[in-house]
Amino acid sequence: MNILLVGSGGRENALAWKMAQSPKCNKLFIAPGNAGTRDYGTNVALNPNDHQAVKKFLLDEKIDLVVVGPEEPLVKGLHDAILADATTASIPVIGPQQLGASLEGSKEFAKAFMMRHGIPTAQYKAFTAETVAEGEKFLETLKAPYVLKADGLAAGKGVLILDDLNEAKKELRQMLDGKFGDASSTVVIEEYLSGIELSVFVLTDGKSYVILPEAKDYKRIGEGDTGLNTGGMGAVSPVPFAGKEFMQKVEDRIVKPTVAGLAKDNIPYKGFIFIGLMNSDGDPMVIEYNVRMGDPETEVVMPRIESDLVDLFEAVANGKLGEKTIKVSNKTCCTVMMVAGGYPEAYKKGDVMTGFEKVDGSILFHAGTKVNDKDEVVTNGGRVIAVSSLGNTKDEAIAMSYKNVEHIQYAGRYFRRDISKDLDKYYK
Ligand code: AMP
Ligand code: GLY
């Protein structure tokens, strides 16, 4: 098969690494890719939101399968555009159409979906500028902390958690006033959930599903989970506090009704569902849905999958996922994300990176990197490179990643030194 993978981050590097191992993968193109994805295919300068250009590429290169990494092209209707054109309609796309992508693109849509299908999640109400007074009253009925969410995509910044009622009321008004542009013209206010978070990943053809390895990520920039939110500073899979019994609850209470709910609501869906979960005293509650894999979770999930990913994608495309099972390694995978100094605030790009050849025992998944005109690999984003390692134990895996992190050098490099430390108490 000739495959087009859309995206440019660590997630796409991990997907490319995994797909390139498949005997079913003939040519692999990554649009636009990064300095790391070059090792597994051909990077192409295609804008995924230029639907005409993508369709022309699919025909020119005889593409048999499109895999979409990030949510934005899906929310903007890339899959719908490919389907709507008779010349490309038969090319399967991994990633939902716009309607299904609303599970991530609209928090209100996602919450209403969960309520309709009895999927455990925090109680909520949605408000607009016209109903701001009711929103303030609703806040008064809740206990602190208060959770306010912009309905639309807000680059991961649209969720506010506030301890003070007056502060929450003020923020509600500011959000409805355009604090996050159009994304916050509707605001979801919800009950605060306590517990510990994890990410569960499902691949579905709209009828059947397979559950991929779960993972925990580290969102804050600072050690001990302090400071600003980032895209993710590291990840671990499996998650030691998500045992068999808990994962069975996740499957029965969340995965099954989610996939059945999509079918019941006539929402076509072929692709990944990323379920952000809270483990609240042993009971799973959904925090959010995403319509893609997580980043950096993919960098620990892919190394643990022993099955052929392209074969699974083919089954999704043909509606035959029900005939497949997934084989997963018992090993633990850890990744440490190396970032640019200053990230997630202003940071520099273009710093030369060295030391790749010294890395031994880890897999490098480039995130924000590119090749400059002198053929050097340089930094090109906030999150620069993920260093992933498999080990027989968590300690073995994380030690290997930290050993190899030392070899990768560039000006202003930063990474958290405490990835996975919080989990130590769960291993016996
Ligand atoms: P989201 O974009 O919905 O994933 O929210 C971002 C982060 O806010 C989540 O990863 C949680 O850490 C936190 N969060 C979101 N909703 C809640 C909630 N209802 N209770 C507690 N924390 C939440
Ligand atoms: N690591 C969280 C995300 O991909 O949204």
Coordinates of C-alpha atoms and ligand atoms in Angstrom, one line a residue:
M1 CA 0.0 0.0 0.0
N2 CA 1.0 3.6 -0.6
I3 CA 0.3 5.6 2.5
L4 CA 0.0 9.4 3.2
L5 CA 0.5 10.3 6.8
V6 CA -0.6 13.8 7.7
G7 CA 1.2 15.7 10.5
S8 CA 4.7 16.8 11.7
G9 CA 5.1 15.9 15.4
G10 CA 6.5 13.2 17.6
R11 CA 3.2 11.3 17.3
E12 CA 3.6 11.2 13.5
N13 CA 7.2 10.1 13.8
A14 CA 6.1 7.2 16.0
L15 CA 3.3 6.3 13.6
A16 CA 5.7 6.5 10.6
W17 CA 8.2 4.3 12.5
K18 CA 5.5 1.7 13.2
M19 CA 3.9 1.7 9.8
A20 CA 7.2 1.5 7.9
Q21 CA 7.9 -1.9 9.7
S22 CA 4.8 -3.4 8.0
P23 CA 5.3 -5.6 5.0
K24 CA 2.1 -4.1 3.7
C25 CA 3.6 -0.6 3.6
N26 CA 5.0 0.2 0.1
K27 CA 5.6 3.9 -0.2
L28 CA 5.1 6.1 2.8
F29 CA 4.7 9.9 2.5
I30 CA 4.6 12.3 5.5
A31 CA 3.0 15.7 5.0
P32 CA 4.9 17.8 6.1
G33 CA 6.9 15.5 8.5
N34 CA 10.1 16.5 10.3
A35 CA 13.8 15.6 10.3
G36 CA 13.0 12.2 11.9
T37 CA 10.2 11.1 9.6
R38 CA 12.7 11.2 6.7
D39 CA 14.1 7.9 8.0
Y40 CA 10.8 6.1 7.3
G41 CA 9.4 7.7 4.2
T42 CA 9.3 10.8 2.0
N43 CA 8.4 14.2 3.5
V44 CA 6.2 16.2 1.3
A45 CA 5.3 19.9 1.6
L46 CA 1.5 19.6 1.5
N47 CA -0.9 21.8 3.4
P48 CA -3.6 19.4 4.8
N49 CA -6.2 22.2 4.7
D50 CA -5.6 22.7 1.0
H51 CA -8.0 19.9 0.1
Q52 CA -7.5 20.4 -3.7
A53 CA -3.8 19.9 -3.3
V54 CA -4.2 16.8 -1.1
K55 CA -6.6 15.2 -3.5
K56 CA -4.3 15.8 -6.4
F57 CA -1.4 14.2 -4.5
L58 CA -3.5 11.2 -3.6
L59 CA -4.2 10.6 -7.3
D60 CA -0.7 11.5 -8.6
E61 CA 1.0 9.1 -6.1
K62 CA -1.6 6.4 -6.2
I63 CA -2.2 6.6 -2.5
D64 CA -4.2 3.6 -1.0
L65 CA -4.6 4.9 2.6
V66 CA -4.6 8.3 4.4
V67 CA -3.7 8.4 8.1
V68 CA -4.4 11.8 9.8
G69 CA -2.3 12.4 12.9
P70 CA -3.6 15.7 14.3
E71 CA -7.2 16.8 15.0
E72 CA -7.2 20.1 13.1
P73 CA -7.4 18.7 9.5
L74 CA -10.2 16.4 10.7
V75 CA -12.2 19.2 12.3
K76 CA -11.7 21.2 9.1
G77 CA -13.2 18.4 7.0
L78 CA -10.2 16.8 5.3
H79 CA -11.9 13.4 5.4
D80 CA -15.2 14.8 4.1
A81 CA -13.4 16.5 1.2
I82 CA -11.8 13.3 0.1
L83 CA -15.2 11.5 0.3
A84 CA -17.1 14.1 -1.5
D85 CA -14.9 13.8 -4.7
A86 CA -15.7 10.8 -6.9
T87 CA -12.0 10.5 -7.9
T88 CA -10.8 10.1 -4.3
A89 CA -13.9 8.8 -2.5
S90 CA -12.7 5.2 -2.5
I91 CA -9.4 6.0 -0.7
P92 CA -9.8 5.1 3.0
V93 CA -9.0 7.7 5.6
I94 CA -8.0 6.8 9.2
G95 CA -9.6 9.7 11.2
P96 CA -13.2 10.7 11.4
Q97 CA -15.3 13.0 9.2
Q98 CA -16.2 16.4 10.6
L99 CA -19.3 15.2 12.4
G100 CA -17.3 12.6 14.4
A101 CA -14.5 15.0 14.9
S102 CA -16.9 17.2 16.9
L103 CA -16.3 14.8 19.8
E104 CA -13.0 16.8 20.1
G105 CA -14.0 20.0 18.2
S106 CA -17.0 20.8 20.5
K107 CA -17.0 20.0 24.3
E108 CA -20.7 20.6 24.3
F109 CA -21.3 18.0 21.6
A110 CA -19.1 15.6 23.5
K111 CA -20.8 16.1 26.8
A112 CA -24.3 15.7 25.2
F113 CA -23.1 12.5 23.5
M114 CA -21.9 11.1 26.8
M115 CA -25.1 12.0 28.6
R116 CA -27.2 10.5 25.8
H117 CA -25.3 7.2 26.0
G118 CA -24.9 7.0 29.8
I119 CA -21.2 7.3 29.7
P120 CA -19.8 8.4 33.1
T121 CA -18.5 12.0 33.1
A122 CA -18.8 15.2 35.2
Q123 CA -22.2 16.9 35.4
Y124 CA -22.3 20.0 33.2
K125 CA -24.2 22.8 31.6
A126 CA -23.3 24.9 28.6
F127 CA -23.8 28.7 28.3
T128 CA -23.6 31.5 25.8
A129 CA -23.5 35.3 26.0
E130 CA -27.3 35.3 26.2
T131 CA -27.4 33.0 29.2
V132 CA -24.4 34.4 31.2
A133 CA -26.6 35.2 34.1
E134 CA -27.8 31.6 34.3
G135 CA -24.2 30.5 34.1
E136 CA -23.3 32.6 37.1
K137 CA -26.2 31.0 39.0
F138 CA -25.1 27.6 38.0
L139 CA -21.6 28.3 39.3
E140 CA -23.2 29.2 42.7
T141 CA -24.7 25.7 42.9
L142 CA -21.3 24.1 42.5
K143 CA -18.5 23.6 45.0
A144 CA -14.9 24.9 44.3
P145 CA -12.8 24.3 42.3
Y146 CA -14.8 25.5 39.2
V147 CA -14.1 24.0 35.8
L148 CA -14.7 26.3 32.8
K149 CA -14.1 25.0 29.3
A150 CA -14.2 26.8 25.9
D151 CA -16.5 24.7 23.7
G152 CA -14.2 24.8 20.6
L153 CA -10.5 24.0 19.9
A154 CA -8.3 26.4 21.8
A155 CA -4.9 24.9 21.3
G156 CA -5.0 23.1 24.6
K157 CA -5.5 26.3 26.6
G158 CA -9.3 26.5 26.8
V159 CA -9.8 24.9 30.2
L160 CA -9.7 27.0 33.3
I161 CA -9.8 25.6 36.9
L162 CA -10.5 28.2 39.5
D163 CA -10.8 28.1 43.3
D164 CA -12.7 31.3 43.8
L165 CA -16.4 31.8 42.8
N166 CA -16.0 35.5 41.9
E167 CA -12.9 34.7 39.8
A168 CA -14.9 32.0 38.0
K169 CA -17.8 34.4 37.3
K170 CA -15.3 36.9 35.9
E171 CA -13.6 34.4 33.7
L172 CA -17.0 33.1 32.5
R173 CA -17.8 36.6 31.3
Q174 CA -14.4 37.1 29.7
M175 CA -14.6 33.7 27.9
L176 CA -18.0 34.5 26.5
D177 CA -16.6 37.9 25.6
G178 CA -14.1 36.3 23.2
K179 CA -11.1 35.4 25.5
F180 CA -10.5 32.4 23.2
G181 CA -12.1 33.9 20.1
D182 CA -14.9 31.9 18.6
A183 CA -13.9 28.8 20.6
S184 CA -15.3 30.3 23.8
S185 CA -18.6 31.7 22.4
T186 CA -20.0 28.7 24.2
V187 CA -18.6 27.7 27.6
V188 CA -19.1 24.4 29.3
I189 CA -19.1 24.6 33.1
E190 CA -18.7 21.3 34.8
E191 CA -18.3 19.5 38.1
Y192 CA -14.7 19.1 39.3
L193 CA -13.4 15.5 39.3
S194 CA -10.7 14.4 41.6
G195 CA -8.4 11.5 41.0
I196 CA -5.5 10.6 38.8
E197 CA -5.6 10.9 35.0
L198 CA -4.7 8.5 32.2
S199 CA -5.2 8.2 28.5
V200 CA -6.9 5.2 26.9
F201 CA -6.8 4.7 23.1
V202 CA -9.2 2.9 20.9
L203 CA -9.1 2.1 17.2
T204 CA -12.5 1.6 15.7
D205 CA -14.2 1.0 12.3
G206 CA -17.5 2.3 13.7
K207 CA -18.8 -1.1 14.7
S208 CA -15.9 -3.0 16.4
Y209 CA -12.9 -1.8 18.3
V210 CA -9.5 -2.7 19.6
I211 CA -8.1 -1.2 22.8
L212 CA -4.5 0.0 22.4
P213 CA -2.1 0.2 25.3
E214 CA -3.1 2.9 27.8
A215 CA -0.6 5.7 28.9
K216 CA -0.1 8.4 31.4
D217 CA 1.4 11.7 30.3
Y218 CA 3.0 14.6 32.1
K219 CA 1.4 17.9 31.1
R220 CA 3.2 20.6 33.2
I221 CA 6.5 22.2 32.3
G222 CA 8.0 21.9 35.8
E223 CA 9.1 19.0 38.0
G224 CA 6.5 17.8 40.5
D225 CA 3.7 18.8 38.0
T226 CA 4.2 22.5 38.5
G227 CA 4.1 25.5 36.2
L228 CA 2.4 26.0 32.8
N229 CA 0.6 23.4 30.8
T230 CA 2.4 22.0 27.8
G231 CA 1.6 19.6 25.0
G232 CA 3.2 16.9 27.2
M233 CA 6.7 16.4 28.7
G234 CA 6.8 12.6 28.9
A235 CA 4.7 9.5 29.0
V236 CA 4.6 6.0 30.4
S237 CA 2.8 2.8 29.3
P238 CA 1.4 0.6 30.8
V239 CA -0.1 2.6 33.7
P240 CA 0.4 0.8 37.0
F241 CA -2.8 2.1 38.6
A242 CA -4.9 0.9 35.7
G243 CA -5.1 -2.8 36.4
K244 CA -7.2 -5.5 34.9
E245 CA -10.3 -4.7 36.9
F246 CA -10.1 -1.0 36.2
M247 CA -9.5 -1.5 32.5
Q248 CA -12.5 -3.9 32.3
K249 CA -14.7 -1.1 33.8
V250 CA -13.2 1.3 31.1
E251 CA -14.2 -1.2 28.4
D252 CA -17.7 -1.9 29.7
R253 CA -18.7 1.5 30.9
I254 CA -17.0 3.7 28.4
V255 CA -15.5 2.0 25.3
K256 CA -18.5 -0.1 24.4
P257 CA -21.2 2.6 24.9
T258 CA -19.0 5.0 23.0
V259 CA -18.6 2.9 19.9
A260 CA -22.3 1.7 20.1
G261 CA -23.4 5.4 20.6
L262 CA -21.6 6.5 17.5
A263 CA -23.4 3.8 15.5
K264 CA -26.8 4.6 17.2
D265 CA -26.4 8.3 16.4
N266 CA -25.4 7.5 12.8
I267 CA -22.0 9.1 13.2
P268 CA -19.6 7.4 10.8
Y269 CA -16.2 6.8 12.5
K270 CA -13.1 5.1 11.3
G271 CA -10.1 6.1 13.3
F272 CA -8.6 6.6 16.8
I273 CA -10.6 7.7 19.9
F274 CA -8.4 9.0 22.7
I275 CA -10.3 8.9 25.9
G276 CA -9.0 11.2 28.6
L277 CA -10.0 9.6 31.9
M278 CA -10.0 10.3 35.6
N279 CA -9.5 7.3 37.8
S280 CA -11.8 8.5 40.7
D281 CA -11.4 6.0 43.5
G282 CA -11.3 3.1 41.0
D283 CA -14.1 4.3 38.8
P284 CA -13.3 5.7 35.4
M285 CA -14.9 9.1 34.4
V286 CA -14.4 10.7 31.0
I287 CA -12.7 14.1 31.0
E288 CA -12.6 14.5 27.3
Y289 CA -12.6 12.7 23.9
N290 CA -9.9 13.4 21.3
V291 CA -10.3 12.1 17.8
R292 CA -6.6 11.2 17.3
M293 CA -3.7 9.7 19.2
G294 CA -2.1 11.5 22.0
D295 CA 1.3 13.2 21.8
P296 CA 3.6 12.1 23.6
E297 CA 1.5 9.0 24.4
T298 CA 1.9 7.6 20.9
E299 CA 5.7 7.6 21.5
V300 CA 5.1 5.0 24.3
V301 CA 2.1 3.2 22.8
M302 CA 3.6 2.4 19.3
P303 CA 6.7 0.6 20.7
R304 CA 4.5 -1.7 22.7
I305 CA 2.2 -2.8 19.8
E306 CA 3.5 -6.0 18.3
S307 CA 0.7 -6.4 15.7
D308 CA 1.1 -4.9 12.2
L309 CA -0.5 -1.4 12.4
V310 CA -1.1 -1.2 8.7
D311 CA -2.9 -4.5 8.8
L312 CA -5.2 -3.1 11.5
F313 CA -5.7 0.1 9.5
E314 CA -6.7 -2.0 6.5
A315 CA -9.2 -3.9 8.6
V316 CA -10.6 -0.5 9.8
A317 CA -11.0 0.6 6.2
N318 CA -12.8 -2.6 5.2
G319 CA -15.0 -2.6 8.3
K320 CA -13.4 -5.9 9.4
L321 CA -11.8 -4.8 12.6
G322 CA -14.0 -7.3 14.5
E323 CA -11.9 -10.1 13.0
K324 CA -8.7 -8.7 14.5
T325 CA -7.0 -8.8 17.9
I326 CA -4.1 -6.8 19.0
K327 CA -0.8 -8.1 20.4
V328 CA 0.9 -5.9 23.0
S329 CA 4.3 -6.3 24.6
N330 CA 4.4 -6.7 28.4
K331 CA 7.4 -4.4 28.6
T332 CA 7.1 -0.8 29.9
C333 CA 7.8 2.1 27.6
C334 CA 8.8 5.5 28.8
T335 CA 9.5 8.6 26.9
V336 CA 11.2 11.9 27.9
M337 CA 10.3 14.9 25.8
M338 CA 13.2 17.3 25.2
V339 CA 12.0 20.9 24.6
A340 CA 13.3 24.3 23.6
G341 CA 14.4 26.7 26.4
G342 CA 11.5 29.0 27.3
Y343 CA 8.7 26.6 26.1
P344 CA 5.7 26.7 26.5
E345 CA 6.2 30.5 26.3
A346 CA 8.5 32.2 23.7
Y347 CA 11.3 30.0 22.5
K348 CA 14.0 30.0 19.8
K349 CA 14.1 27.8 16.7
G350 CA 16.9 26.9 14.4
D351 CA 19.5 25.6 17.0
V352 CA 21.7 22.9 15.6
M353 CA 21.2 19.5 17.2
T354 CA 24.0 16.9 17.7
G355 CA 24.7 13.6 19.3
F356 CA 22.1 11.4 17.5
E357 CA 24.8 8.8 16.6
K358 CA 25.7 8.2 20.2
V359 CA 22.1 7.1 21.2
D360 CA 22.0 3.4 22.0
G361 CA 19.0 1.5 23.4
S362 CA 16.4 4.2 22.9
I363 CA 14.2 5.2 19.9
L364 CA 14.3 8.8 18.9
F365 CA 11.0 10.3 17.8
H366 CA 11.6 13.8 16.4
A367 CA 8.9 16.4 17.2
G368 CA 9.9 19.9 16.3
T369 CA 12.9 19.4 14.1
K370 CA 13.8 20.1 10.5
V371 CA 16.8 20.0 8.2
N372 CA 18.3 23.4 7.3
D373 CA 20.0 24.4 4.0
K374 CA 23.3 23.2 5.4
D375 CA 21.8 19.7 5.8
E376 CA 22.0 20.1 9.6
V377 CA 19.2 19.0 11.9
V378 CA 17.9 22.0 13.8
T379 CA 15.2 22.7 16.4
N380 CA 11.9 23.8 14.8
G381 CA 9.3 23.8 17.6
G382 CA 8.7 23.9 21.4
R383 CA 8.7 20.2 21.8
V384 CA 11.9 19.1 20.0
I385 CA 12.5 15.3 20.4
A386 CA 11.1 12.4 22.4
V387 CA 13.5 9.8 23.7
S388 CA 11.6 6.5 24.1
S389 CA 12.8 3.3 25.7
L390 CA 11.4 -0.2 26.3
G391 CA 12.4 -2.0 29.5
N392 CA 11.5 -5.1 31.4
T393 CA 10.7 -2.8 34.3
K394 CA 9.7 0.9 34.4
D395 CA 12.9 1.7 36.2
E396 CA 14.9 0.1 33.4
A397 CA 13.0 2.0 30.7
I398 CA 13.2 5.4 32.2
A399 CA 16.9 5.0 33.1
M400 CA 17.7 4.2 29.5
S401 CA 15.8 7.3 28.2
Y402 CA 17.6 9.5 30.7
K403 CA 21.0 8.0 29.7
N404 CA 20.3 8.8 26.0
V405 CA 18.9 12.2 26.6
E406 CA 22.4 13.3 27.7
H407 CA 23.7 12.6 24.2
I408 CA 21.2 14.9 22.4
Q409 CA 22.6 18.4 22.6
Y410 CA 21.3 21.8 21.5
A411 CA 21.3 25.3 22.9
G412 CA 18.8 25.9 25.7
R413 CA 17.7 22.3 25.9
Y414 CA 15.3 21.4 28.8
F415 CA 13.5 18.3 30.0
R416 CA 11.8 17.1 33.2
R417 CA 14.0 14.8 35.3
D418 CA 11.0 13.3 37.2
I419 CA 9.0 11.6 34.4
S420 CA 7.3 8.5 36.0
K421 CA 8.6 9.2 39.5
D422 CA 5.1 9.7 40.8
L423 CA 4.2 6.2 39.7
D424 CA 6.9 4.5 41.9
K425 CA 4.4 3.9 44.7
Y426 CA 2.2 1.7 42.4
Y427 CA 4.9 -0.9 41.5
K428 CA 5.2 -3.7 44.0
Ligands
AMP1 P1 -9.3 18.9 28.7 O1 -8.9 19.9 27.6 O2 -10.8 18.8 28.7 O3 -8.6 17.7 28.7 O4 -8.9 19.6 30.1 C1 -7.6 19.9 30.3 C2 -7.2 19.4 31.7 O5 -8.0 20.0 32.7 C3 -7.4 17.9 31.9 O6 -6.4 17.1 31.4 C4 -7.6 17.8 33.4 O7 -6.4 17.8 34.1 C5 -8.3 19.1 33.8 N1 -9.8 18.9 33.8 C6 -10.6 19.0 32.8 N2 -11.9 18.7 33.2 C7 -11.8 18.5 34.6 C8 -12.8 18.2 35.6 N3 -14.1 18.1 35.3 N4 -12.3 17.9 36.8 C9 -11.0 18.0 37.1 N5 -10.1 18.3 36.2 C10 -10.4 18.6 34.9
GLY2 N1 -0.9 14.4 25.5 C1 -2.2 15.0 25.4 C2 -2.7 15.2 24.0 O1 -2.2 14.7 23.0 O2 -3.7 15.9 23.9

